[in-house]
Short mmCIF file of C-alpha atoms in Angstrom, two decimals:
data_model
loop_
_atom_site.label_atom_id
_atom_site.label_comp_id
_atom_site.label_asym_id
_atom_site.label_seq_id
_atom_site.Cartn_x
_atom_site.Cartn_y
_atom_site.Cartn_z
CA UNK A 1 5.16 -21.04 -4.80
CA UNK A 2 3.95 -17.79 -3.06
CA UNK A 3 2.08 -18.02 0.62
CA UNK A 4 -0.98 -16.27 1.54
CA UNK A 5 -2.43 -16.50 4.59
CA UNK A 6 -6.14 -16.00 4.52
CA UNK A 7 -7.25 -14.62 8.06
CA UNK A 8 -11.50 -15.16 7.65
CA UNK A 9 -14.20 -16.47 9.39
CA UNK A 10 -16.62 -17.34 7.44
CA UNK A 11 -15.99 -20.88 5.91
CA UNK A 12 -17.64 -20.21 2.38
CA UNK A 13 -15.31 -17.38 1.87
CA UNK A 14 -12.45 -18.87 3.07
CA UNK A 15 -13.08 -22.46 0.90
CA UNK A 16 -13.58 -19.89 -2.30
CA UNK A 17 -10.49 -18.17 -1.44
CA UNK A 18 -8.28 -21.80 -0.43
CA UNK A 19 -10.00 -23.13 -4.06
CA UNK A 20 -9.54 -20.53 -6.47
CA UNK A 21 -6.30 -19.46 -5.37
CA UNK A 22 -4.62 -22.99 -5.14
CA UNK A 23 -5.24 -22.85 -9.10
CA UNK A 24 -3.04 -19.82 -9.67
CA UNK A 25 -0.35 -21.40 -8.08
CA UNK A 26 -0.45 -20.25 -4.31
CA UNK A 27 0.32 -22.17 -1.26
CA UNK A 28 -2.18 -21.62 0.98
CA UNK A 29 -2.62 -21.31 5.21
CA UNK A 30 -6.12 -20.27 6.95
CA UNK A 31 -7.31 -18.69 9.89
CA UNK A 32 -10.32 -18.67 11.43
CA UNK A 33 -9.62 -16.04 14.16
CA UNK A 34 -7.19 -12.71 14.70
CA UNK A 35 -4.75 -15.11 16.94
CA UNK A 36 -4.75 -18.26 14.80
CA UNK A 37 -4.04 -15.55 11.70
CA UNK A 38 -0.90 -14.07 14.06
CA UNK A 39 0.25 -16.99 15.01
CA UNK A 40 0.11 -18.36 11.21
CA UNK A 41 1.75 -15.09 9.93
CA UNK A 42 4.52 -15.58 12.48
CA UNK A 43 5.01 -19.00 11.68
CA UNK A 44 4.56 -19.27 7.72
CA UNK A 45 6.34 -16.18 6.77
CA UNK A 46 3.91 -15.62 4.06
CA UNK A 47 4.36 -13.47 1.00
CA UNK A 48 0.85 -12.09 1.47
CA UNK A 49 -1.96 -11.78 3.87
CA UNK A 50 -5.82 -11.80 3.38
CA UNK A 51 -7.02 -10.21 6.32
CA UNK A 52 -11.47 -9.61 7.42
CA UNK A 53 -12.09 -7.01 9.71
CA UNK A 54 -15.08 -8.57 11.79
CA UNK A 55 -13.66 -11.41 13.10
CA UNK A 56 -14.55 -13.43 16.12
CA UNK A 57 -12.33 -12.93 19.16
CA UNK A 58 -10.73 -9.37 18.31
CA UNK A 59 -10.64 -6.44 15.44
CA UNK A 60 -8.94 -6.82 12.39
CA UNK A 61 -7.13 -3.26 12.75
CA UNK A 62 -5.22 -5.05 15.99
CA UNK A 63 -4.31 -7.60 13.87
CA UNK A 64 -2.75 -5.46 11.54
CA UNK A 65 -0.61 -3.77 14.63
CA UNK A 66 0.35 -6.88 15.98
CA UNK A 67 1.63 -8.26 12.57
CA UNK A 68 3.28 -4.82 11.43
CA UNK A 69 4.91 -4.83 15.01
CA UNK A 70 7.37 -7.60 13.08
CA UNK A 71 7.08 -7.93 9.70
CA UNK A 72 6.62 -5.47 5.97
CA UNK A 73 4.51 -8.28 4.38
CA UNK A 74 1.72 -6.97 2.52
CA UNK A 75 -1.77 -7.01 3.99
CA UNK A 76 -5.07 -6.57 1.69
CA UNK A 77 -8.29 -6.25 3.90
CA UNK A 78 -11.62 -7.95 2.14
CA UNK A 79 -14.04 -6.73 4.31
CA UNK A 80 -17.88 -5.73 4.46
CA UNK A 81 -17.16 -2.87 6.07
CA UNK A 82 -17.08 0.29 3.21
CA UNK A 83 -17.39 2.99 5.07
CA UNK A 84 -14.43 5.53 4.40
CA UNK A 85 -13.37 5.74 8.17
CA UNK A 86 -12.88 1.74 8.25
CA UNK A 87 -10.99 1.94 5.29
CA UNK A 88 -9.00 5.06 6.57
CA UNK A 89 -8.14 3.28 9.80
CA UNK A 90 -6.90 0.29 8.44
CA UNK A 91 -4.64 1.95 5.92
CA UNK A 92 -3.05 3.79 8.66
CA UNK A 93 -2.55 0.62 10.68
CA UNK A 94 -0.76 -0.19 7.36
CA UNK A 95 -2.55 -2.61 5.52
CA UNK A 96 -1.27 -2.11 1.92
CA UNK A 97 -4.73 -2.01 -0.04
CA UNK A 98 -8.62 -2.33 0.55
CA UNK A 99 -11.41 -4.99 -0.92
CA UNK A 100 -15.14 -4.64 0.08
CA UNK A 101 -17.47 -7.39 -0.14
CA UNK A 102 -19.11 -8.79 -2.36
CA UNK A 103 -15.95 -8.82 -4.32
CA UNK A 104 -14.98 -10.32 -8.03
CA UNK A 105 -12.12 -12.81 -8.08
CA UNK A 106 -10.44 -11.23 -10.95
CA UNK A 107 -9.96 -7.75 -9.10
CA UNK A 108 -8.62 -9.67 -6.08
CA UNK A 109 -6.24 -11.62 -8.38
CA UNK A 110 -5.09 -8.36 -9.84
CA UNK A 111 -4.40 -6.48 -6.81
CA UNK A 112 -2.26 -9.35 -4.94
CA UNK A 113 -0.16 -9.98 -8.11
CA UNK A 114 0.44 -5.95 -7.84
CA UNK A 115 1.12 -6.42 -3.84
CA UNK A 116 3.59 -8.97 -4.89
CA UNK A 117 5.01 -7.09 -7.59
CA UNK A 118 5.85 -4.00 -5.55
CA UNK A 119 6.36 -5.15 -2.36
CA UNK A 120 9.70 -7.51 -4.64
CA UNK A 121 10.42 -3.81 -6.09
CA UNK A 122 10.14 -2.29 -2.43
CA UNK A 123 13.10 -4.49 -1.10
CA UNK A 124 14.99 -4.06 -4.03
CA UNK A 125 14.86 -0.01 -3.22
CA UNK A 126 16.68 -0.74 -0.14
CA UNK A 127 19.46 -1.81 -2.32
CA UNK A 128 19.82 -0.11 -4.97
CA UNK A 129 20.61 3.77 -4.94
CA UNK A 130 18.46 4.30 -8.56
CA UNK A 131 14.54 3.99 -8.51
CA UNK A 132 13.21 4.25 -12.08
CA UNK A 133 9.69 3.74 -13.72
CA UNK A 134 8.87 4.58 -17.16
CA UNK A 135 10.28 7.86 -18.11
CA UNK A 136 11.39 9.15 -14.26
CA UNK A 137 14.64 8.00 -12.86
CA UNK A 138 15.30 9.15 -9.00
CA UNK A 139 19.31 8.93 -8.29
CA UNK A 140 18.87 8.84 -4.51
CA UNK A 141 22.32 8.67 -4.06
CA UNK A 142 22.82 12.06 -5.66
CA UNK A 143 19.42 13.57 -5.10
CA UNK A 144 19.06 14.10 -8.79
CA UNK A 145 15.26 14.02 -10.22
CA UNK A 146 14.99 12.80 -14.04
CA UNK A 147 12.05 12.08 -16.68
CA UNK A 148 12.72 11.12 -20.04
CA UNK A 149 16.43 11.82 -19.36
CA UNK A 150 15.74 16.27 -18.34
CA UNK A 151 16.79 16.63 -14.83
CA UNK A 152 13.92 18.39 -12.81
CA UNK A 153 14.16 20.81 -9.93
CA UNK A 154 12.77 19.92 -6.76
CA UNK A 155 12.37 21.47 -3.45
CA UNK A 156 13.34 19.91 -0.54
CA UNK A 157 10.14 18.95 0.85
CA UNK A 158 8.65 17.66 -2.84
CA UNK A 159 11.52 15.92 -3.05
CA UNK A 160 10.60 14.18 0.25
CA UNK A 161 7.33 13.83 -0.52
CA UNK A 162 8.06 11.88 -3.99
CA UNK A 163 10.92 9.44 -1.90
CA UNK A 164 8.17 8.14 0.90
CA UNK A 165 5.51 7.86 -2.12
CA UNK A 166 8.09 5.31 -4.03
CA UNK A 167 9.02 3.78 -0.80
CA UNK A 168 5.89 2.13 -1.15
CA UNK A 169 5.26 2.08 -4.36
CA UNK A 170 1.79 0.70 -5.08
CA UNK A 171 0.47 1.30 -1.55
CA UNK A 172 -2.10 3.56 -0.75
CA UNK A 173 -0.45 5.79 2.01
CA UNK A 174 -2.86 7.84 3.85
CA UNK A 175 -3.55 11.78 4.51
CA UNK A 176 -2.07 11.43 7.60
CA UNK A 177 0.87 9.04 7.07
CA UNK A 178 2.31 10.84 4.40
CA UNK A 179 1.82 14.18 6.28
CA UNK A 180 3.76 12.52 9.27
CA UNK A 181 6.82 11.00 7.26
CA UNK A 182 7.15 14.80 5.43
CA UNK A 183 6.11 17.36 7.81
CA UNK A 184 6.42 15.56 11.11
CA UNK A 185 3.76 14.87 13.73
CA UNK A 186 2.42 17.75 14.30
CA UNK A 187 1.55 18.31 10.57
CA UNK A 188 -1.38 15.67 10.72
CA UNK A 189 -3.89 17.53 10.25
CA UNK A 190 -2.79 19.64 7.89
CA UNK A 191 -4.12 18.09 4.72
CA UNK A 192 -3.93 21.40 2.68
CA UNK A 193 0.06 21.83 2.85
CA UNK A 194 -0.45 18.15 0.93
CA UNK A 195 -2.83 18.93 -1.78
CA UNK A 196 -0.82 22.20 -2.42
CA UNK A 197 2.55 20.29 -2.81
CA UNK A 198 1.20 17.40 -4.53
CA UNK A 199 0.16 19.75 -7.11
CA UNK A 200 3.39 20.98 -7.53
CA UNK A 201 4.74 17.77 -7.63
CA UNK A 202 2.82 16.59 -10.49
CA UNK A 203 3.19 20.18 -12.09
CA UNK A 204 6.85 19.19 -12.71
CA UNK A 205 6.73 14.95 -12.80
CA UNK A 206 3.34 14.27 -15.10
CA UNK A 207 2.96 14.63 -19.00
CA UNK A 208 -0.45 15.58 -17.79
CA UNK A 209 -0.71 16.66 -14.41
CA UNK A 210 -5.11 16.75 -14.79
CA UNK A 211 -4.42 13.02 -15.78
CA UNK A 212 -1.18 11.59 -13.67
CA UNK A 213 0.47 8.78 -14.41
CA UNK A 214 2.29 8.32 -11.37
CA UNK A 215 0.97 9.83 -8.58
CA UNK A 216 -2.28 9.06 -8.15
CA UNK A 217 -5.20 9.99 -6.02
CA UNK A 218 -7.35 7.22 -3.41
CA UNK A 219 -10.07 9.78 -3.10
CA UNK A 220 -10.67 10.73 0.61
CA UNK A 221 -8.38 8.50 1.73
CA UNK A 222 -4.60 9.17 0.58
CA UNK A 223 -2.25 8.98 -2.41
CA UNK A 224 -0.24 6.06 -3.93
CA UNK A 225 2.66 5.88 -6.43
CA UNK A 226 1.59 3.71 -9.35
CA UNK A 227 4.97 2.07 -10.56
#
């Protein structure tokens, strides 16, 4: 049985949350503060946490830094906050995706069974030495790029590009992280050399690169790899 940890303080929420999940078969531990919700994350070992931003005795961004200081396990905000800088700074903290309020029970479902799914396929990368989905097949070992069995020439850096994409497959990286893994540190602000190269990239990987399949855009926020 799965465990989420729900980090919220406002009781309704958190007794819709405890209720409805319980009947999809999760085991479930609450918070009603930032260092309860650390404390319950360090001790649980959960397979997922539900994480508000506003909550009583600290922000939920520092929770995300304390709990990424130790662990990979995913983290999907459900906040009021909507602005596109909230949602920017808590993606960068690396929380894996992003729920505003008032929210439908069925999209939440959805998007922690996908959290689930490819945070399983995300450890099983670390294994394995060949990442396929549908039609493309990465040999990592080798370096060797494939869809629908026709090997495709990459560059160095779009080949590094499409490697830290599917090293989190599913998660919406931002701008800046991806920029940082590629390019380096310096590169964060340069957005551009991105869009230019994830052009490129889909030039050569999508059926239809004005309709992509696998790399996808999180408009004003960052990209993710849809597995």
């Amino acid at each position: 049985m799965p465990v989420i940890v729900i980090i919220e303080d406002d009781p309704p929420i958190r007794r819709f949350l405890r209720t409805s999940l319980r009947t999809q078969d999760f085991a479930i531990c609450e918070a009603a503060t930032g260092k309860q919700g650390i404390i319950e994350a360090e001790v649980r070992k959960p397979d997922l946490v539900i994480l508000d931003l506003g909550l009583p005795d600290m922000d939920g961004v520092e929770v995300i830094n304390a709990i990424r200081a130790w662990s990979t396990v995913p983290i999907i905000i459900l906040s009021a906050r909507s602005n596109e800088e909230n949602k920017i700074q808590a993606l960068d903290a690396g929380a894996d995706d992003y729920l505003t309020k008032p929210f439908g029970f069925g999209e939440l479902l959805a998007r922690i069974r996908v959290a689930l799914r490819h945070s399983a396929q995300s450890g099983a990368l670390t294994n394995s030495e060949v990442f396929n989905s549908g039609e493309l097949t990465i040999d990592l070992h080798n370096r060797v790029v494939t869809v629908a069995d026709k090997e495709i020439h990459l560059t160095p850096i779009q080949y590094r590009l499409l490697t830290v994409l599917i090293k989190y497959p599913g998660k919406v990286l931002t701008h800046q992280q991806i920029l940082k893994e590629v390019w380096g540190p310096s590169y964060q602000e340069n957005a551009h050399y991105l869009r230019i190269y994830m052009s490129q990239l889909r030039q050569k990987l999508e059926a239809d690169p004005t309709q992509p399949k696998y790399l996808l855009t999180e408009s004003g926020v960052g990209y993710r790899f849809k597995a």
